[in-house]
PDB file of C-alpha atoms in Angstrom:
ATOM      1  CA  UNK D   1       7.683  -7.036 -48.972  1.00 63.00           C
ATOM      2  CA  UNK D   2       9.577  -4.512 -46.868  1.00 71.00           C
ATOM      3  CA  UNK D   3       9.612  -4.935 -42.971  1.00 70.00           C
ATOM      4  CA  UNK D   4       8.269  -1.806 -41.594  1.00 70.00           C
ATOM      5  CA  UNK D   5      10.630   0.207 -39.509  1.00 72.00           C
ATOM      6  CA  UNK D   6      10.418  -0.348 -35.845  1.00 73.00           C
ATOM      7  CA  UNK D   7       9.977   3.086 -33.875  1.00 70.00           C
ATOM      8  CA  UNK D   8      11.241   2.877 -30.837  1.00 69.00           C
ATOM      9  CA  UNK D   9       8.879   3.849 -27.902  1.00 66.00           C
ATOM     10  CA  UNK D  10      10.024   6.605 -25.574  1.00 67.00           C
ATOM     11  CA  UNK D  11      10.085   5.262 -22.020  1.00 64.00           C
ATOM     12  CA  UNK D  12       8.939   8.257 -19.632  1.00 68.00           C
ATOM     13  CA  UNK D  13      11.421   8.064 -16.566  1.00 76.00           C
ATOM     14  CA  UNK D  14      10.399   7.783 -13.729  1.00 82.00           C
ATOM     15  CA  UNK D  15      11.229   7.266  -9.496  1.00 90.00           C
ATOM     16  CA  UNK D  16      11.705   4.044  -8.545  1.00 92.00           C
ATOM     17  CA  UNK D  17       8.479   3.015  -5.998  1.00 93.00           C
ATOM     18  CA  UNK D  18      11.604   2.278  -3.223  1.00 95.00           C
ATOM     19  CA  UNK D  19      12.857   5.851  -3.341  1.00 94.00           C
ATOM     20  CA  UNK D  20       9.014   7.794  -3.814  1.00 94.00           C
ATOM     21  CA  UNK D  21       8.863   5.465   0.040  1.00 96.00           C
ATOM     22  CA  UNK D  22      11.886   7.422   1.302  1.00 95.00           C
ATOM     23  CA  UNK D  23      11.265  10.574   0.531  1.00 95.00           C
ATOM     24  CA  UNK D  24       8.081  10.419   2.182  1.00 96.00           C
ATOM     25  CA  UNK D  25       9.463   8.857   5.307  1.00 96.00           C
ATOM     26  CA  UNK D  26      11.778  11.605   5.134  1.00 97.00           C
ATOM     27  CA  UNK D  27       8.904  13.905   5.470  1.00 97.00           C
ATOM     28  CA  UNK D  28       8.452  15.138   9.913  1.00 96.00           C
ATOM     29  CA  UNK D  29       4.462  15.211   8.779  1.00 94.00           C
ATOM     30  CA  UNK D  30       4.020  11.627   7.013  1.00 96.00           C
ATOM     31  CA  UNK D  31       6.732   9.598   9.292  1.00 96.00           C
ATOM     32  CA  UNK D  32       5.341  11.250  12.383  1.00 97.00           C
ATOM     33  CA  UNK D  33       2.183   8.662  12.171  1.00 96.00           C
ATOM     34  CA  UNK D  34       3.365   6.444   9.446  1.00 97.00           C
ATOM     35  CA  UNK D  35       6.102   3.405  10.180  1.00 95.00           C
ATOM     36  CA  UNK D  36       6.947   0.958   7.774  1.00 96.00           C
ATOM     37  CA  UNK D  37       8.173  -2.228   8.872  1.00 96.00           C
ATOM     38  CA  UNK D  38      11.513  -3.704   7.465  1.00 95.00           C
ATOM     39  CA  UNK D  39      10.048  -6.772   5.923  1.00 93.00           C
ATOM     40  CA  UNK D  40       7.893  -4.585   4.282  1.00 95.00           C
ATOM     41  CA  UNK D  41      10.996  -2.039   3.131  1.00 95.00           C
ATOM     42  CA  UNK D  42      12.559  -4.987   1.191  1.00 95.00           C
ATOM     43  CA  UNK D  43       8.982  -5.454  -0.708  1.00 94.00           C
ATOM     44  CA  UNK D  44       9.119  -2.106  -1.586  1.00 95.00           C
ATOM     45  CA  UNK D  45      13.046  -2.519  -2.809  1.00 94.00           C
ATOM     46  CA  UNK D  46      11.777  -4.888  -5.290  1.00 93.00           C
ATOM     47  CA  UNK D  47       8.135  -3.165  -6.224  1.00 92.00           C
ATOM     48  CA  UNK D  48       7.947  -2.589  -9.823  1.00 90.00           C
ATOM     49  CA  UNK D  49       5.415   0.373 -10.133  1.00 90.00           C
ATOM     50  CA  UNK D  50       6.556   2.790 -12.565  1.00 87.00           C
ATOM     51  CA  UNK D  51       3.524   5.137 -11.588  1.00 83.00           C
ATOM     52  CA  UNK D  52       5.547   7.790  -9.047  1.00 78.00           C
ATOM     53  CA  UNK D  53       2.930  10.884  -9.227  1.00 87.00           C
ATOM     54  CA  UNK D  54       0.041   8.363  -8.247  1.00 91.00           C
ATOM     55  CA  UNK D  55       2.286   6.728  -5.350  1.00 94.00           C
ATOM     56  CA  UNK D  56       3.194   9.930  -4.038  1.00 94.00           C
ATOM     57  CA  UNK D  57      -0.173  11.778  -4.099  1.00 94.00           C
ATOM     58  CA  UNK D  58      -1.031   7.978  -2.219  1.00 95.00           C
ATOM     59  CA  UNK D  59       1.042   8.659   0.332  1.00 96.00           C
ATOM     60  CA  UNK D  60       0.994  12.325   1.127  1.00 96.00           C
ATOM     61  CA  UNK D  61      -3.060  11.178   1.412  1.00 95.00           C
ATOM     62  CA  UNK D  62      -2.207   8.067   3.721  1.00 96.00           C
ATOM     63  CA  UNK D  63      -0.376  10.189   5.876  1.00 96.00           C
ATOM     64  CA  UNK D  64      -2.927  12.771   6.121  1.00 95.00           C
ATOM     65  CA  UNK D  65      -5.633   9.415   6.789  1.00 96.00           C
ATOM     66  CA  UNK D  66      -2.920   8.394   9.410  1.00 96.00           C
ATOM     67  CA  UNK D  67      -2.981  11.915  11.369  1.00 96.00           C
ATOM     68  CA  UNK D  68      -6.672  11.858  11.207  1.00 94.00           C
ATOM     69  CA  UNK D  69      -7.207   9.047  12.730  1.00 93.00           C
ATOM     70  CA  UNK D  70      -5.302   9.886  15.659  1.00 93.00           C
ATOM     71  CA  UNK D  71      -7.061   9.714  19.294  1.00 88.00           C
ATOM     72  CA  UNK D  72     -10.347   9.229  17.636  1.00 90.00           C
ATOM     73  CA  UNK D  73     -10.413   5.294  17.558  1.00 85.00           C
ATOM     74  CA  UNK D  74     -12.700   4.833  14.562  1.00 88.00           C
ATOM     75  CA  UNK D  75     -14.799   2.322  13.906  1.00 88.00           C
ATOM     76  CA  UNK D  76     -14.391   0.175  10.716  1.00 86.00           C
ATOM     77  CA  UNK D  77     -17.556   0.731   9.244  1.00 85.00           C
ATOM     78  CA  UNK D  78     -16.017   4.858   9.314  1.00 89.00           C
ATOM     79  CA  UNK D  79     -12.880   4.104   8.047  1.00 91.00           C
ATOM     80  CA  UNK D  80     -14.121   4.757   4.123  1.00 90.00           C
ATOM     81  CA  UNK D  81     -15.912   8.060   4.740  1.00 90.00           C
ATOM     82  CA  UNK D  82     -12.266   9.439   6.209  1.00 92.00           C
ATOM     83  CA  UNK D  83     -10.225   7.929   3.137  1.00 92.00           C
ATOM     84  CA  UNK D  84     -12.333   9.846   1.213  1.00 91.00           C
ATOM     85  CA  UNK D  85     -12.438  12.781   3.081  1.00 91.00           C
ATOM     86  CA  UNK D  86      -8.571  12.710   3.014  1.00 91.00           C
ATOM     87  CA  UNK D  87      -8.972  11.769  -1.043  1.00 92.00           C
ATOM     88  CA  UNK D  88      -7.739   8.028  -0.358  1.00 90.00           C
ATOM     89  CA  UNK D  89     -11.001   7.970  -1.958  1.00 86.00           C
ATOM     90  CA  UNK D  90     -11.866   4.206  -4.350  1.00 88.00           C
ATOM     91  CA  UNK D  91      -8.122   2.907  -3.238  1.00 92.00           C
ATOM     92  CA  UNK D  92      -8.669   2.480   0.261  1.00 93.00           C
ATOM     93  CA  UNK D  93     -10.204  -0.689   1.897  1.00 90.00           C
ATOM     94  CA  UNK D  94     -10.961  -1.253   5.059  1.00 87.00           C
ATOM     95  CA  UNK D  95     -10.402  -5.278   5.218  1.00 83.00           C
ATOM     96  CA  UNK D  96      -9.356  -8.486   2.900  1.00 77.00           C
ATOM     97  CA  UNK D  97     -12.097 -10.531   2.741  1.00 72.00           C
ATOM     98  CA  UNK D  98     -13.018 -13.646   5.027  1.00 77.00           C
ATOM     99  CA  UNK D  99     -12.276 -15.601   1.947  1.00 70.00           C
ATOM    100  CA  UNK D 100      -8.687 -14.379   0.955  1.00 65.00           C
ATOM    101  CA  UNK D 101      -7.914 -15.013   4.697  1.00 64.00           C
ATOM    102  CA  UNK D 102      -8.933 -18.381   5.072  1.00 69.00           C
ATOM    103  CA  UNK D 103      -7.067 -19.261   1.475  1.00 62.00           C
ATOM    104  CA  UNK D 104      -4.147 -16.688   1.554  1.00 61.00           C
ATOM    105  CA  UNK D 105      -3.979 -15.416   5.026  1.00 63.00           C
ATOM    106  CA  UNK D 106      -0.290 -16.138   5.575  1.00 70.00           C
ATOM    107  CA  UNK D 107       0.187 -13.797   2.518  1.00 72.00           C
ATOM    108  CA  UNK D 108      -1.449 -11.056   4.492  1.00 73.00           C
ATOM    109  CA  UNK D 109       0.160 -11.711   7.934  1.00 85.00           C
ATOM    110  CA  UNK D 110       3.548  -9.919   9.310  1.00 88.00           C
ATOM    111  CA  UNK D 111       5.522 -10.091  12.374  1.00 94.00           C
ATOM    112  CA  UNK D 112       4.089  -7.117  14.394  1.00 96.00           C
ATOM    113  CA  UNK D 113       5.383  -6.754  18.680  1.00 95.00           C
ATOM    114  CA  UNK D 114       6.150 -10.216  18.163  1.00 95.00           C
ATOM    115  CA  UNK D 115       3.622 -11.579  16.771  1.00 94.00           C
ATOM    116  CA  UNK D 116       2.031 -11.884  13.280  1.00 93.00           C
ATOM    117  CA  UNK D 117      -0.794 -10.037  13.077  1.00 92.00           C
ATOM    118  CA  UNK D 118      -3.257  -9.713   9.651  1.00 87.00           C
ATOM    119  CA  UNK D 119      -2.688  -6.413   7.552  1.00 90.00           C
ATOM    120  CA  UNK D 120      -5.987  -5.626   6.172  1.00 88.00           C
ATOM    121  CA  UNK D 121      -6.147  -2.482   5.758  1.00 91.00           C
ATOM    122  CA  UNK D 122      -4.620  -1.395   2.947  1.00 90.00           C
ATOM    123  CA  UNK D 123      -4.886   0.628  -0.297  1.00 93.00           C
ATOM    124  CA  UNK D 124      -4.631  -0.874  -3.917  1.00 91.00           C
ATOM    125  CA  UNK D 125      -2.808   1.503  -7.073  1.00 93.00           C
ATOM    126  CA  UNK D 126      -4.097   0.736 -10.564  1.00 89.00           C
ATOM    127  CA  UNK D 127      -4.539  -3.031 -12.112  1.00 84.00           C
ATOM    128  CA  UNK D 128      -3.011  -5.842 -13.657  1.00 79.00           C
ATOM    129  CA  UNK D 129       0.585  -6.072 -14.388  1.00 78.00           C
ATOM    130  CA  UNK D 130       3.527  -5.269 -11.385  1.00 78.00           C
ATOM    131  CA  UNK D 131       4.516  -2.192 -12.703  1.00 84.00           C
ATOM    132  CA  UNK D 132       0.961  -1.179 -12.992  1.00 87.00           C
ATOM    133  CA  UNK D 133      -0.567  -2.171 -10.096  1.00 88.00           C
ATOM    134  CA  UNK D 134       0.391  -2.334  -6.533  1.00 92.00           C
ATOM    135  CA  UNK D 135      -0.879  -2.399  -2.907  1.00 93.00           C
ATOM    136  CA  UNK D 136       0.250  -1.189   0.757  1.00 95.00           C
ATOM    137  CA  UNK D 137      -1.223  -3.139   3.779  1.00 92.00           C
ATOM    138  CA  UNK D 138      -1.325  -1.972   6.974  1.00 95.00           C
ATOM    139  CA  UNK D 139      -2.739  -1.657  10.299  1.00 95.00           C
ATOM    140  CA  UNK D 140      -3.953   1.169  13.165  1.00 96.00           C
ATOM    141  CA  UNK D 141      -1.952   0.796  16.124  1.00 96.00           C
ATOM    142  CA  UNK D 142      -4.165   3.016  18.676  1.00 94.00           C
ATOM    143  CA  UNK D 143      -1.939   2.829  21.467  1.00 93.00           C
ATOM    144  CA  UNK D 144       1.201   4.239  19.514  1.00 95.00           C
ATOM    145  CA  UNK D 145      -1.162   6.500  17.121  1.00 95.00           C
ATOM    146  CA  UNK D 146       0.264   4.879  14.068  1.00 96.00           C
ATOM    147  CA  UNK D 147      -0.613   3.496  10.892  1.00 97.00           C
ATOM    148  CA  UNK D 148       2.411   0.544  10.535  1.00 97.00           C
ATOM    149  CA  UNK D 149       2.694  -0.641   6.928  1.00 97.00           C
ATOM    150  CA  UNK D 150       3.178  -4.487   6.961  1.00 95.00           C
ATOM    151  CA  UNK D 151       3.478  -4.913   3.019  1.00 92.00           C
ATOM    152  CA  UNK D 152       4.328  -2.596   0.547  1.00 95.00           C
ATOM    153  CA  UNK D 153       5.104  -3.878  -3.436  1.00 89.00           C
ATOM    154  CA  UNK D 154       3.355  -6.369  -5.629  1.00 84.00           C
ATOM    155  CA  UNK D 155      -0.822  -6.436  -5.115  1.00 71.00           C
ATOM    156  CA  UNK D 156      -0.962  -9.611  -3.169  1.00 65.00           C
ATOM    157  CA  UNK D 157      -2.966 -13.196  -3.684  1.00 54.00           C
ATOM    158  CA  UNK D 158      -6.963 -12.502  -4.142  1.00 59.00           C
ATOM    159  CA  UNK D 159     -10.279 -14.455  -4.191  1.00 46.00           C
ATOM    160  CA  UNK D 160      -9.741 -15.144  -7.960  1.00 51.00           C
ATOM    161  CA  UNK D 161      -5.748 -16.662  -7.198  1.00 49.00           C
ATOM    162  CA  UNK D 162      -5.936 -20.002  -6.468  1.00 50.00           C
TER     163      UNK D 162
END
């Protein structure tokens, strides 16, 4: 029998998840409410999502959710009918549960004006594998009217992760 001849598959190219970050902090309108912190820069130095149109329609729409927010100090139970109203849409949640904090809190924590505060918010791109699925946590700082991403790279521990 002959072997079959291997076709090689055609990678598509695409940004690096890192530099789709920059360019949007780069942008007046989306770093105006947005901050990232730097432990959550060197996440995003090592994310693996190879998905750049979907990460930077995400965060165009996470800075729009950010300016939205501002001086309105929304309740949680609100926060989904603004994602989707700013098309954050099915990937935003408002909270981890009660469950992934007790068992992976410390995941979800970050050093925030000095002290480490829970990053719950957050929104979640596609599923399964690193360079198909990743998530950005953050949190609403009312007093500075900005949304301050904590985490930004691999999706984090779950319920199901033991």
């Amino acid at each position: 029998f002959e072997k079959p001849t291997e076709i090689p598959v055609e990678r598509k190219a695409f940004t690096p998840a890192i530099d789709i970050l920059r360019q949007n902090l780069a942008k007046p309108d989306f770093s105006k409410h947005v901050e990232i912190l730097p432990a959550a820069l060197i996440h995003a130095e090592r994310c693996l999502y190879e998905h750049d149109g979907k990460l930077g329609k995400a965060l165009t729409n996470l800075g729009n959710f950010a300016a939205k927010r501002v001086g309105k100090n929304i309740p949680v139970h609100r926060l989904a009918n603004l994602a989707r109203d700013t098309a954050l849409g099915s990937v935003y949640r408002p909270m981890v549960s009660e469950t992934v904090v007790r068992v992976h809190g410390d995941h979800y924590r970050f050093e925030y004006q000095g002290r480490r505060q829970i990053f719950s918010e957050h929104i979640t791109l596609g599923g399964g594998y690193p360079k198909e699925c990743m998530s950005i946590h953050f949190l609403w700082d009312e007093t500075r009217a900005k949304l301050v991403i904590g985490y930004f790279g691999e999706h984090l521990p779950t319920s199901l992760d033991k």
